[in-house]
Amino acid sequence: MRLAICLVIVFLCFICSAAKKVKDEDFSEFDDFDQDEFVVETPSTTSATLSSSKTQGSKPDAVETEKVIQADSNKGKQKEKEDDEEEEVSVIDEDDDSMFDDEEFEASDSFASATSATPDLKIAEVPANLTGNRWEAYQCEAVMIIALLAYLINFLIGRAKNARLATTVYHAQRDLLDRNFALVGDDGQTRNTETDDQVNQMQKESDHLYILWCSGRVSIESMLIELRLVKRQCAFNSLAAIIKSINDTLVYTIDFNKDDMETFVFCLAKKRSAVKLHRDMVDLSQFCAERKSADKKGFPGNYQVLSEIGEASSHITNDQKLAEFLTKYPDAIEYIHISDQYSGMKIQSDQQTSSNAATNTGTAAQQQDALNTSERSLRRVLIVAFNLTPQDGRSLQITSESLPGDYLRFVLQLIDRVAAFRFGSKELKNKATKNRQRIEEQFLKSVNLQRQEQAQLRREEKRRAEKEKVMQSDDAELQRKWEEKEHKREMKRRQPKMKQMKVKSM
Amino acid sequence: MEARRQPARIHRFRPALITQTDDALPEYMNLIGMICSMCALMLKIKWCAWIALFAAIVGFANARATEDTKQVLSSLMLSISAVVITYMQNPTPMTIPFFQ
């Protein structure tokens, strides 16, 4: 109701304004009419206008005669005007109606009105690109194109720089790798690993990730070298790296065989990485209760230790060569992660188990496969991550010619140390075994719970499908039977499960 | 040192062993590129078309090597077509609504 009243009021206002506008427009030509027209018109001008207007309107034959007649009448008028100006005005006023037609004074009227009233001219706005130099109007587009070109140039430069770094790192380590590994560089797709062609560079996974696979060495199964570079090909990532002070990283991931490595979990990391690893890594969060500072060991820099078995941790940290390396390169090691229960990060491992469990639909064979894959994929690994930063004021390119060789030597020495370690006493071995059993039970419980939930869901769906089928069949007998069955099932579920005790008769 | 080499212990590379990183930037850029291209084509908004082009190029720069190049290229082509068609429909220079 109120809305209707408001609309009516608005409509009335609109009509009033429109009407006023029309009224104003209708009478606009008479606004300045009385003020100027009669004062400005002198006898000479009036005669001129009259004669001109007359000549416009009349035929050429009658022009002269009319002029004469007009001249006479004007002369008469001039005499009268000399006497009295007011009468002049009045005479002209009287004569206006009779003598002057509208057509004759069309031009003078319009001229008078044009000069008296301010014209309301509307100048159409011509788009900027159609006036003058057209291309100058496209300023925003020019800025966009320049930005795009700058990004593309940065992409090419960044990509080339990353490729150069990868090549340098590879060549710095090539000889040492050849001496230690039977297979250096494998993409997993070639049929024969024993080829005459040597791999000349690291395998390019993307513009910021280069890998190298090495295998065929005593005491380990394989070693994967990952060169994780800053995304120099993307301008935004480069800026973010500068702001967050992210640098290039060289990561060695070594896989041990079951017999090559003792069962323990250990991590030595810089504080910032220790926090992240303790939070995100499954094995570190399960087996290592707390983070301890490594200042007691005398390591320069801010290192922390995550330890499961103290003896194993001491064996690693009390190494003379580790201390020497850390003294020589204080910030080189980002983290050392040693684990026989490695399964990746928490989010990824959750995704794996959920995807495995979610395959519990379909045929029995598929279900059997799902049961088999619900085991955790555990690896025995040694992961060492190094920071590749410019040293001693030199550029990164020059530094990466010498550093990777030292890093590799350290890693190989650490591999031998880890492979050589065995628990001193049986108690420690039992403790480690107990820890693992506990974690395994927890995992199996969670998987069991998931399977039960899925079985329940499947049963519900099956029942729903049956119900729909029965309802749609239009067979009263069938419906009644099904309802009876459902009723019995409900009663059975509601009844508490009682154990039957058989009493033997004496 | 040479004794450490053991050809008998050679294992082939498996791509699954590469450490997974949680980098979703290429997917986000792809999505933004697609949405902005559609907006630009249907609503005739020029700055949307330019943003789509930027997003497609950033997605291309950050794409992994294993990613399908057809996906990345199709996003790029769509954004270029959005820019071209928007200007063909309305050749006047672009005006950024926030500054004018």
Coordinates of C-alpha atoms in Angstrom, one line a residue:
Chain A
M1 CA 0.0 0.0 0.0
R2 CA 2.7 2.4 1.0
L3 CA 4.8 1.4 -2.0
A4 CA 1.8 2.1 -4.3
I5 CA 1.3 5.6 -2.7
C6 CA 5.0 6.4 -3.2
L7 CA 4.9 5.3 -6.8
V8 CA 1.9 7.5 -7.4
I9 CA 3.6 10.5 -5.8
V10 CA 6.8 9.9 -7.9
F11 CA 4.7 9.6 -11.0
L12 CA 2.9 12.9 -10.3
C13 CA 6.1 14.7 -9.7
F14 CA 7.5 13.3 -12.9
I15 CA 4.4 14.6 -14.8
C16 CA 4.6 18.0 -13.2
S17 CA 8.2 18.4 -14.1
A18 CA 7.6 17.3 -17.6
A19 CA 4.7 19.7 -18.0
K20 CA 6.8 22.6 -16.6
K21 CA 9.5 21.7 -19.0
V22 CA 7.0 21.7 -21.9
K23 CA 5.5 25.0 -20.8
D24 CA 8.9 26.6 -20.5
E25 CA 9.8 25.4 -23.9
D26 CA 6.6 26.6 -25.5
F27 CA 7.0 30.1 -24.2
S28 CA 10.8 30.3 -24.4
E29 CA 10.7 32.4 -27.6
F30 CA 8.7 35.1 -25.9
D31 CA 11.0 35.5 -22.9
D32 CA 13.0 38.4 -24.2
F33 CA 10.7 39.6 -26.8
D34 CA 9.4 42.9 -25.3
Q35 CA 12.7 44.3 -24.1
D36 CA 14.9 44.7 -27.2
E37 CA 12.9 44.5 -30.4
F38 CA 11.2 47.9 -30.5
V39 CA 14.1 49.9 -29.0
V40 CA 16.7 48.5 -31.4
E41 CA 14.6 49.0 -34.6
T42 CA 15.4 52.5 -36.0
P43 CA 13.7 53.9 -39.1
S44 CA 16.7 53.0 -41.4
T45 CA 16.9 49.6 -40.0
T46 CA 13.2 49.0 -40.2
S47 CA 13.1 50.2 -43.8
A48 CA 16.1 48.0 -44.6
T49 CA 14.5 45.0 -43.0
L50 CA 11.2 45.7 -44.5
S51 CA 12.7 46.1 -48.0
S52 CA 14.8 43.0 -47.6
S53 CA 12.0 41.0 -46.3
K54 CA 9.7 42.2 -48.9
T55 CA 12.2 41.4 -51.6
Q56 CA 12.5 37.9 -50.2
G57 CA 8.8 37.3 -50.2
S58 CA 7.6 39.1 -53.4
K59 CA 7.9 38.4 -57.1
P60 CA 10.7 40.2 -59.0
D61 CA 8.2 42.1 -61.2
A62 CA 6.5 43.8 -58.3
V63 CA 9.6 44.6 -56.4
E64 CA 10.2 48.0 -57.7
T65 CA 6.6 49.1 -57.4
E66 CA 6.4 47.8 -53.8
K67 CA 9.7 49.5 -53.0
V68 CA 8.2 52.8 -54.2
I69 CA 5.1 52.2 -52.2
Q70 CA 7.1 51.3 -49.2
A71 CA 9.4 54.3 -49.6
D72 CA 6.4 56.6 -49.7
S73 CA 4.8 55.0 -46.7
N74 CA 8.2 55.2 -44.9
K75 CA 8.6 58.8 -45.7
G76 CA 5.3 59.5 -44.2
K77 CA 6.2 57.5 -41.1
Q78 CA 9.5 59.3 -40.7
K79 CA 7.7 62.6 -40.5
E80 CA 5.5 61.3 -37.8
K81 CA 8.4 59.9 -35.9
E82 CA 10.3 63.1 -35.9
D83 CA 7.5 64.5 -33.8
D84 CA 6.9 61.9 -31.3
E85 CA 8.8 58.7 -30.5
E86 CA 6.0 57.1 -28.6
E87 CA 3.7 57.5 -31.5
E88 CA 6.3 56.1 -33.7
V89 CA 6.4 53.1 -31.6
S90 CA 2.6 52.8 -31.5
V91 CA 2.4 53.4 -35.2
I92 CA 4.8 50.6 -35.9
D93 CA 2.9 48.5 -33.4
E94 CA -0.3 49.1 -35.3
D95 CA 1.2 48.5 -38.6
D96 CA 2.8 45.3 -37.5
D97 CA -0.3 43.2 -37.6
S98 CA -1.6 44.3 -40.9
M99 CA 1.5 44.9 -43.0
F100 CA 4.0 42.3 -41.8
D101 CA 3.4 38.7 -42.5
D102 CA 4.9 36.0 -40.5
E103 CA 6.7 34.6 -43.4
E104 CA 8.5 37.9 -44.2
F105 CA 9.9 38.3 -40.8
E106 CA 10.8 34.8 -40.3
A107 CA 14.5 35.4 -40.8
S108 CA 14.7 38.6 -38.7
D109 CA 12.6 37.0 -35.9
S110 CA 14.8 34.0 -35.7
F111 CA 17.9 36.2 -35.9
A112 CA 16.6 38.4 -33.1
S113 CA 15.7 35.4 -30.9
A114 CA 19.0 33.8 -31.6
T115 CA 21.0 36.8 -30.6
S116 CA 18.8 37.6 -27.6
A117 CA 18.5 34.1 -26.0
T118 CA 21.5 32.0 -25.0
P119 CA 21.5 29.0 -27.3
D120 CA 21.4 25.7 -25.6
L121 CA 23.9 23.8 -27.8
K122 CA 24.8 20.3 -27.1
I123 CA 28.2 19.4 -28.5
A124 CA 28.4 15.7 -29.1
E125 CA 31.3 14.0 -27.5
V126 CA 33.5 12.4 -30.1
P127 CA 35.4 9.4 -28.8
A128 CA 39.1 10.1 -28.2
N129 CA 40.2 7.5 -30.6
L130 CA 38.5 9.1 -33.6
T131 CA 39.9 12.5 -33.1
G132 CA 43.5 13.4 -33.9
N133 CA 46.1 10.7 -33.5
R134 CA 44.1 7.6 -32.8
W135 CA 46.8 5.4 -31.2
E136 CA 47.5 8.0 -28.5
A137 CA 44.1 7.3 -26.9
Y138 CA 45.0 3.7 -26.2
Q139 CA 47.0 4.4 -23.1
C140 CA 45.8 1.6 -20.9
E141 CA 46.2 -0.9 -23.6
A142 CA 49.8 0.3 -24.1
V143 CA 50.5 -0.2 -20.4
M144 CA 49.0 -3.7 -20.5
I145 CA 51.1 -4.7 -23.5
I146 CA 54.3 -3.4 -22.0
A147 CA 53.6 -5.3 -18.8
L148 CA 52.9 -8.5 -20.8
L149 CA 56.1 -8.1 -22.8
A150 CA 58.1 -7.4 -19.6
Y151 CA 56.6 -10.6 -18.1
L152 CA 57.5 -12.6 -21.1
I153 CA 61.1 -11.3 -21.2
N154 CA 61.4 -12.2 -17.5
F155 CA 60.0 -15.6 -18.3
L156 CA 62.7 -16.3 -20.9
I157 CA 65.5 -14.9 -18.8
G158 CA 64.4 -16.7 -15.7
R159 CA 64.0 -20.0 -17.5
A160 CA 67.5 -19.7 -19.0
K161 CA 69.1 -18.9 -15.7
N162 CA 67.5 -21.9 -14.0
A163 CA 68.6 -24.2 -16.8
R164 CA 72.2 -22.8 -16.5
L165 CA 72.1 -23.4 -12.7
A166 CA 70.9 -27.0 -13.2
T167 CA 73.7 -27.7 -15.8
T168 CA 76.3 -26.2 -13.4
V169 CA 75.2 -28.3 -10.5
Y170 CA 75.1 -31.4 -12.6
H171 CA 78.6 -31.0 -13.9
A172 CA 79.9 -30.3 -10.4
Q173 CA 78.7 -33.7 -9.2
R174 CA 79.0 -35.8 -12.3
D175 CA 82.4 -37.4 -11.6
L176 CA 81.7 -38.3 -8.0
L177 CA 78.3 -39.8 -9.0
D178 CA 79.9 -41.9 -11.7
R179 CA 82.4 -43.3 -9.2
N180 CA 79.7 -44.2 -6.7
F181 CA 76.7 -45.3 -8.8
A182 CA 76.3 -47.8 -11.6
L183 CA 73.3 -45.9 -13.0
V184 CA 73.3 -42.1 -13.1
G185 CA 70.3 -40.5 -14.8
D186 CA 67.2 -42.6 -15.5
D187 CA 63.8 -41.5 -16.7
G188 CA 62.2 -44.9 -16.0
Q189 CA 61.0 -45.2 -19.6
T190 CA 64.0 -46.4 -21.6
R191 CA 64.2 -50.2 -22.0
N192 CA 67.9 -50.6 -21.4
T193 CA 69.8 -48.8 -18.7
E194 CA 73.1 -49.8 -20.1
T195 CA 73.5 -47.5 -23.0
D196 CA 76.6 -45.8 -24.4
D197 CA 75.0 -42.4 -24.4
Q198 CA 75.6 -40.7 -21.2
V199 CA 73.0 -38.5 -19.7
N200 CA 74.2 -34.9 -20.2
Q201 CA 71.9 -33.1 -17.9
M202 CA 69.4 -33.4 -15.1
Q203 CA 65.9 -34.4 -16.0
K204 CA 63.7 -31.4 -16.3
E205 CA 60.4 -31.8 -14.5
S206 CA 59.5 -28.2 -14.8
D207 CA 61.2 -24.8 -15.2
H208 CA 62.0 -24.8 -11.5
L209 CA 62.5 -28.5 -10.7
Y210 CA 65.3 -30.7 -12.0
I211 CA 65.9 -34.3 -10.9
L212 CA 68.6 -36.9 -11.2
W213 CA 68.1 -40.6 -10.4
C214 CA 71.1 -42.6 -9.2
S215 CA 71.1 -46.2 -8.4
G216 CA 73.5 -49.2 -8.1
R217 CA 75.5 -48.6 -5.0
V218 CA 76.3 -50.6 -2.0
S219 CA 74.1 -50.2 1.1
I220 CA 71.4 -48.2 -0.6
E221 CA 68.7 -48.9 -3.2
S222 CA 68.6 -45.5 -4.9
M223 CA 69.3 -41.8 -4.6
L224 CA 67.1 -39.1 -6.1
I225 CA 68.7 -35.6 -6.4
E226 CA 66.1 -32.8 -6.6
L227 CA 67.2 -29.3 -7.5
R228 CA 64.3 -27.2 -6.4
L229 CA 64.9 -23.7 -7.8
V230 CA 63.2 -20.4 -7.2
K231 CA 60.5 -19.9 -9.9
R232 CA 62.6 -17.3 -11.7
Q233 CA 60.4 -17.7 -14.8
C234 CA 57.4 -16.1 -13.1
A235 CA 57.9 -12.5 -12.1
F236 CA 55.4 -12.7 -9.2
N237 CA 57.1 -15.8 -7.7
S238 CA 60.5 -14.1 -8.0
L239 CA 59.2 -11.1 -6.0
A240 CA 57.6 -13.4 -3.4
A241 CA 60.8 -15.3 -3.1
I242 CA 62.7 -12.1 -2.4
I243 CA 60.1 -11.0 0.2
K244 CA 59.9 -14.3 1.9
S245 CA 63.7 -14.9 1.5
I246 CA 63.3 -18.3 -0.2
N247 CA 66.3 -19.7 -1.8
D248 CA 67.3 -22.6 -4.1
T249 CA 67.3 -26.0 -2.5
L250 CA 69.2 -29.2 -3.3
V251 CA 67.5 -32.2 -1.8
Y252 CA 69.0 -35.7 -1.7
T253 CA 66.4 -38.5 -1.0
I254 CA 68.1 -41.9 -0.4
D255 CA 66.1 -45.1 -0.2
F256 CA 67.4 -47.9 2.0
N257 CA 66.7 -51.6 1.8
K258 CA 65.1 -53.3 4.8
D259 CA 68.4 -54.8 5.9
D260 CA 70.5 -51.7 5.3
M261 CA 69.1 -49.5 8.0
E262 CA 68.2 -49.7 11.6
T263 CA 64.7 -48.8 12.7
F264 CA 64.7 -45.3 14.1
V265 CA 63.3 -41.8 13.4
F266 CA 65.5 -38.8 13.7
C267 CA 65.6 -35.2 12.4
L268 CA 68.1 -32.4 12.7
A269 CA 66.7 -29.2 11.2
K270 CA 66.8 -25.4 11.4
K271 CA 64.2 -24.0 13.7
R272 CA 61.9 -22.8 10.9
S273 CA 62.0 -26.1 9.1
A274 CA 61.8 -28.1 12.4
V275 CA 58.4 -26.6 13.2
K276 CA 57.0 -27.3 9.8
L277 CA 58.4 -30.9 9.7
H278 CA 57.2 -31.8 13.1
R279 CA 53.7 -30.5 12.2
D280 CA 53.4 -31.9 8.7
M281 CA 55.4 -35.2 8.5
V282 CA 53.5 -38.2 9.7
D283 CA 56.4 -40.2 11.1
L284 CA 58.0 -37.2 12.9
S285 CA 54.7 -36.3 14.6
Q286 CA 54.0 -39.9 15.6
F287 CA 57.4 -41.0 16.9
C288 CA 59.1 -37.8 18.1
A289 CA 57.4 -36.2 21.1
E290 CA 59.2 -32.9 21.3
R291 CA 61.8 -30.6 19.6
K292 CA 65.0 -30.1 21.5
S293 CA 67.6 -27.4 20.8
A294 CA 70.9 -28.6 19.4
D295 CA 73.0 -25.9 21.0
K296 CA 74.6 -28.4 23.4
K297 CA 76.1 -30.2 20.5
G298 CA 78.0 -27.0 19.6
F299 CA 76.5 -26.6 16.2
P300 CA 76.5 -23.1 14.8
G301 CA 73.2 -21.7 13.7
N302 CA 69.7 -22.3 15.1
Y303 CA 69.3 -26.1 14.9
Q304 CA 66.8 -28.4 16.6
V305 CA 66.7 -32.1 17.0
L306 CA 63.6 -34.4 16.9
S307 CA 64.6 -37.8 18.3
E308 CA 62.9 -41.2 18.9
I309 CA 65.8 -43.3 20.1
G310 CA 68.5 -41.3 21.9
E311 CA 71.3 -43.6 21.0
A312 CA 70.6 -43.3 17.3
S313 CA 70.4 -39.6 17.5
S314 CA 73.7 -39.4 19.4
H315 CA 75.3 -41.6 16.8
I316 CA 74.4 -39.1 14.1
T317 CA 75.0 -35.8 15.9
N318 CA 78.3 -36.8 17.5
D319 CA 79.8 -37.3 14.1
Q320 CA 83.0 -35.3 13.7
K321 CA 82.5 -34.8 10.1
L322 CA 79.1 -33.3 10.6
A323 CA 80.5 -30.8 13.0
E324 CA 83.2 -29.9 10.6
F325 CA 80.8 -29.5 7.8
L326 CA 78.5 -27.3 9.8
T327 CA 81.4 -25.1 10.9
K328 CA 82.6 -24.7 7.3
Y329 CA 79.1 -24.1 5.9
P330 CA 77.0 -22.7 8.8
D331 CA 73.7 -22.3 7.0
A332 CA 74.1 -24.9 4.3
I333 CA 72.0 -27.8 5.9
E334 CA 68.3 -27.0 6.0
Y335 CA 67.4 -30.4 7.5
I336 CA 68.5 -34.1 7.8
H337 CA 65.6 -36.5 8.1
I338 CA 66.2 -40.1 8.8
S339 CA 63.3 -42.5 9.1
D340 CA 62.3 -46.1 8.6
Q341 CA 58.6 -45.2 8.8
Y342 CA 58.5 -42.5 6.1
S343 CA 55.1 -42.0 4.4
G344 CA 55.2 -38.3 3.3
M345 CA 53.2 -35.4 4.6
K346 CA 50.0 -35.7 6.6
I347 CA 47.6 -34.3 4.0
Q348 CA 49.0 -36.4 1.2
S349 CA 49.0 -39.6 3.3
D350 CA 45.4 -38.9 4.3
Q351 CA 44.4 -38.5 0.7
Q352 CA 46.1 -41.8 -0.1
T353 CA 44.3 -43.8 2.6
S354 CA 41.0 -42.2 1.8
S355 CA 41.3 -42.9 -1.9
N356 CA 42.3 -46.5 -1.1
A357 CA 39.3 -47.0 1.3
A358 CA 36.9 -45.3 -1.1
T359 CA 37.4 -48.0 -3.6
N360 CA 35.3 -50.4 -1.5
T361 CA 32.4 -50.6 -4.0
G362 CA 31.8 -52.8 -6.8
T363 CA 32.9 -56.4 -7.2
A364 CA 34.4 -58.6 -4.6
A365 CA 37.8 -58.6 -6.5
Q366 CA 37.9 -54.8 -6.3
Q367 CA 37.1 -55.0 -2.6
Q368 CA 39.9 -57.4 -2.0
D369 CA 42.3 -55.1 -3.8
A370 CA 41.1 -52.2 -1.6
L371 CA 41.8 -54.3 1.5
N372 CA 45.3 -55.1 0.3
T373 CA 46.1 -51.4 -0.4
S374 CA 45.0 -50.2 3.0
E375 CA 48.5 -50.9 4.2
R376 CA 50.7 -47.8 4.6
S377 CA 53.3 -47.3 2.1
L378 CA 56.4 -46.9 4.3
R379 CA 59.9 -46.2 3.1
R380 CA 63.3 -46.3 4.8
V381 CA 64.8 -42.9 3.8
L382 CA 67.6 -40.5 4.5
I383 CA 66.6 -37.0 3.3
V384 CA 69.2 -34.2 3.3
A385 CA 68.2 -30.7 2.2
F386 CA 70.8 -28.1 1.4
N387 CA 70.4 -24.4 0.8
L388 CA 72.1 -23.2 -2.4
T389 CA 73.0 -19.6 -1.6
P390 CA 75.8 -17.4 -2.8
Q391 CA 78.9 -17.7 -0.5
D392 CA 81.7 -15.3 0.3
G393 CA 80.1 -12.5 -1.8
R394 CA 80.3 -14.4 -5.0
S395 CA 77.4 -14.9 -7.4
L396 CA 75.2 -17.9 -7.2
Q397 CA 76.5 -19.3 -10.5
I398 CA 80.1 -19.3 -9.3
T399 CA 79.1 -20.8 -5.9
S400 CA 77.2 -23.6 -7.5
E401 CA 80.3 -24.7 -9.3
S402 CA 82.0 -25.8 -6.1
L403 CA 79.4 -26.3 -3.4
P404 CA 77.4 -29.2 -4.8
G405 CA 80.5 -31.4 -4.9
D406 CA 81.1 -30.8 -1.1
Y407 CA 77.5 -31.4 -0.4
L408 CA 77.5 -34.7 -2.2
R409 CA 80.6 -35.9 -0.4
F410 CA 79.0 -35.1 2.9
V411 CA 75.8 -37.0 1.9
L412 CA 77.8 -40.1 0.8
Q413 CA 79.7 -40.1 4.1
L414 CA 76.4 -39.8 6.0
I415 CA 74.9 -42.7 4.0
D416 CA 77.7 -44.9 5.1
R417 CA 77.4 -43.8 8.8
V418 CA 73.6 -44.5 8.9
A419 CA 74.0 -47.8 7.1
A420 CA 76.7 -48.9 9.6
F421 CA 74.7 -48.1 12.7
R422 CA 73.1 -50.9 14.8
F423 CA 71.4 -50.7 18.1
G424 CA 73.8 -51.4 21.0
S425 CA 71.2 -53.3 23.2
K426 CA 68.2 -55.4 22.7
E427 CA 66.1 -53.1 24.9
L428 CA 66.3 -50.2 22.4
K429 CA 65.4 -52.6 19.6
N430 CA 62.3 -53.7 21.6
K431 CA 61.4 -50.2 22.4
A432 CA 61.5 -49.2 18.7
T433 CA 59.4 -52.3 17.8
K434 CA 56.8 -51.5 20.5
N435 CA 56.5 -48.0 19.2
R436 CA 55.9 -49.3 15.7
Q437 CA 53.4 -51.8 16.8
R438 CA 51.4 -49.1 18.6
I439 CA 51.3 -46.9 15.6
E440 CA 50.3 -49.8 13.4
E441 CA 47.4 -50.7 15.6
Q442 CA 46.2 -47.1 15.6
F443 CA 46.3 -47.1 11.9
L444 CA 44.5 -50.4 11.5
K445 CA 41.8 -49.2 13.9
S446 CA 41.1 -46.1 11.9
V447 CA 41.0 -48.1 8.6
N448 CA 38.6 -50.6 10.3
L449 CA 36.4 -47.7 11.4
Q450 CA 36.4 -46.3 7.9
R451 CA 35.5 -49.7 6.4
Q452 CA 32.6 -50.2 8.8
E453 CA 31.2 -46.8 8.0
Q454 CA 31.4 -47.6 4.3
A455 CA 29.7 -51.0 4.8
Q456 CA 26.9 -49.3 6.7
L457 CA 26.5 -46.8 3.9
R458 CA 26.4 -49.6 1.3
R459 CA 23.8 -51.4 3.3
E460 CA 21.6 -48.3 3.6
E461 CA 21.8 -47.8 -0.1
K462 CA 21.0 -51.4 -0.9
R463 CA 17.9 -51.2 1.3
R464 CA 16.8 -47.9 -0.3
A465 CA 17.1 -49.5 -3.7
E466 CA 15.1 -52.5 -2.6
K467 CA 12.4 -50.3 -1.2
E468 CA 12.1 -48.3 -4.4
K469 CA 11.9 -51.4 -6.4
V470 CA 9.2 -52.9 -4.2
M471 CA 7.2 -49.6 -4.2
Q472 CA 7.4 -49.4 -8.0
S473 CA 6.4 -53.0 -8.6
D474 CA 2.7 -52.3 -7.7
D475 CA 2.4 -55.8 -6.2
A476 CA 0.5 -55.5 -2.9
E477 CA 1.7 -59.0 -1.8
L478 CA 5.3 -58.2 -2.4
Q479 CA 5.0 -54.9 -0.5
R480 CA 3.4 -56.5 2.5
K481 CA 6.1 -59.1 2.7
W482 CA 8.9 -56.5 2.4
E483 CA 7.3 -54.4 5.1
E484 CA 7.0 -57.4 7.4
K485 CA 10.7 -58.1 6.8
E486 CA 11.6 -54.5 7.6
H487 CA 9.6 -54.6 10.7
K488 CA 11.3 -57.7 12.0
R489 CA 14.7 -56.2 11.2
E490 CA 13.8 -53.1 13.2
M491 CA 12.7 -55.1 16.2
K492 CA 15.8 -57.2 16.2
R493 CA 18.0 -54.1 16.1
R494 CA 16.1 -52.4 19.0
Q495 CA 16.3 -55.5 21.2
P496 CA 19.4 -55.4 23.3
K497 CA 21.8 -58.2 22.5
M498 CA 21.5 -60.7 25.3
K499 CA 24.0 -63.5 25.8
Q500 CA 22.3 -66.8 26.0
M501 CA 23.4 -68.8 29.1
K502 CA 22.8 -72.4 29.1
V503 CA 22.3 -73.8 32.5
K504 CA 23.1 -77.5 32.8
S505 CA 20.6 -79.4 34.6
M506 CA 21.9 -81.1 37.7
Chain B
M1 CA 85.4 -45.9 -4.2
E2 CA 84.9 -48.1 -7.3
A3 CA 83.9 -51.0 -5.1
R4 CA 80.9 -49.0 -4.0
R5 CA 79.4 -49.3 -7.5
Q6 CA 77.1 -52.3 -7.6
P7 CA 75.3 -52.8 -10.9
A8 CA 73.3 -55.6 -9.3
R9 CA 71.5 -53.1 -7.0
I10 CA 70.2 -51.0 -9.8
H11 CA 66.5 -49.9 -9.4
R12 CA 64.6 -48.1 -12.1
F13 CA 63.2 -44.7 -11.6
R14 CA 59.5 -44.3 -10.7
P15 CA 57.8 -40.9 -11.1
A16 CA 55.8 -41.4 -7.9
L17 CA 59.0 -41.0 -5.9
I18 CA 59.3 -37.3 -6.6
T19 CA 58.3 -35.3 -3.6
Q20 CA 54.9 -33.9 -4.0
T21 CA 54.6 -30.1 -3.5
D22 CA 51.3 -28.4 -2.6
D23 CA 51.5 -25.9 -5.4
A24 CA 48.0 -25.1 -6.8
L25 CA 48.9 -21.9 -8.6
P26 CA 48.6 -23.3 -12.2
E27 CA 45.1 -24.5 -11.4
Y28 CA 44.0 -21.2 -9.9
M29 CA 45.4 -19.3 -12.8
N30 CA 43.6 -21.6 -15.2
L31 CA 40.3 -21.1 -13.4
I32 CA 40.7 -17.3 -13.2
G33 CA 41.6 -17.2 -16.9
M34 CA 38.5 -19.2 -17.9
I35 CA 36.1 -17.2 -15.8
C36 CA 37.5 -13.8 -16.9
S37 CA 37.4 -14.9 -20.5
M38 CA 33.8 -15.8 -20.2
C39 CA 33.0 -12.5 -18.5
A40 CA 34.8 -10.5 -21.1
L41 CA 33.1 -12.3 -24.0
M42 CA 29.6 -12.2 -22.6
L43 CA 29.6 -8.9 -20.7
K44 CA 32.0 -7.1 -23.0
I45 CA 34.3 -6.0 -20.2
K46 CA 37.8 -5.2 -21.6
W47 CA 39.8 -5.2 -18.4
C48 CA 38.4 -8.7 -17.7
A49 CA 39.9 -9.9 -21.0
W50 CA 43.3 -8.5 -20.2
I51 CA 43.3 -10.1 -16.7
A52 CA 42.3 -13.4 -18.4
L53 CA 45.3 -13.1 -20.7
F54 CA 47.6 -12.4 -17.8
A55 CA 46.3 -15.3 -15.8
A56 CA 46.7 -17.7 -18.8
I57 CA 50.3 -16.5 -19.3
V58 CA 51.1 -16.9 -15.5
G59 CA 49.6 -20.3 -15.5
F60 CA 51.6 -21.3 -18.5
A61 CA 54.8 -20.1 -16.8
N62 CA 54.1 -22.0 -13.7
A63 CA 52.9 -25.2 -15.3
R64 CA 54.6 -28.5 -14.5
A65 CA 56.3 -30.5 -17.2
T66 CA 53.9 -33.4 -16.7
E67 CA 50.9 -31.2 -17.1
D68 CA 49.0 -31.5 -20.4
T69 CA 50.1 -28.7 -22.7
K70 CA 46.8 -28.8 -24.5
Q71 CA 45.0 -27.5 -21.4
V72 CA 47.4 -24.6 -20.9
L73 CA 47.3 -23.7 -24.6
S74 CA 43.6 -23.8 -24.8
S75 CA 43.3 -21.4 -21.9
L76 CA 45.8 -19.1 -23.6
M77 CA 43.9 -19.2 -26.9
L78 CA 40.6 -18.5 -25.1
S79 CA 42.0 -15.4 -23.4
I80 CA 43.5 -14.1 -26.7
S81 CA 40.2 -14.6 -28.4
A82 CA 38.4 -12.8 -25.6
V83 CA 40.7 -9.8 -26.0
V84 CA 40.3 -9.7 -29.8
I85 CA 36.6 -10.2 -29.8
T86 CA 36.0 -7.6 -27.1
Y87 CA 37.9 -5.0 -29.1
M88 CA 36.2 -5.9 -32.3
Q89 CA 32.8 -5.3 -30.7
N90 CA 33.8 -2.0 -29.2
P91 CA 37.0 -0.4 -30.5
T92 CA 37.1 2.5 -28.0
P93 CA 40.0 2.6 -25.6
M94 CA 39.6 0.8 -22.3
T95 CA 38.5 2.7 -19.2
I96 CA 39.3 1.3 -15.8
P97 CA 36.1 1.8 -13.7
F98 CA 37.9 2.4 -10.4
F99 CA 39.9 5.4 -11.6
Q100 CA 37.3 7.2 -13.7

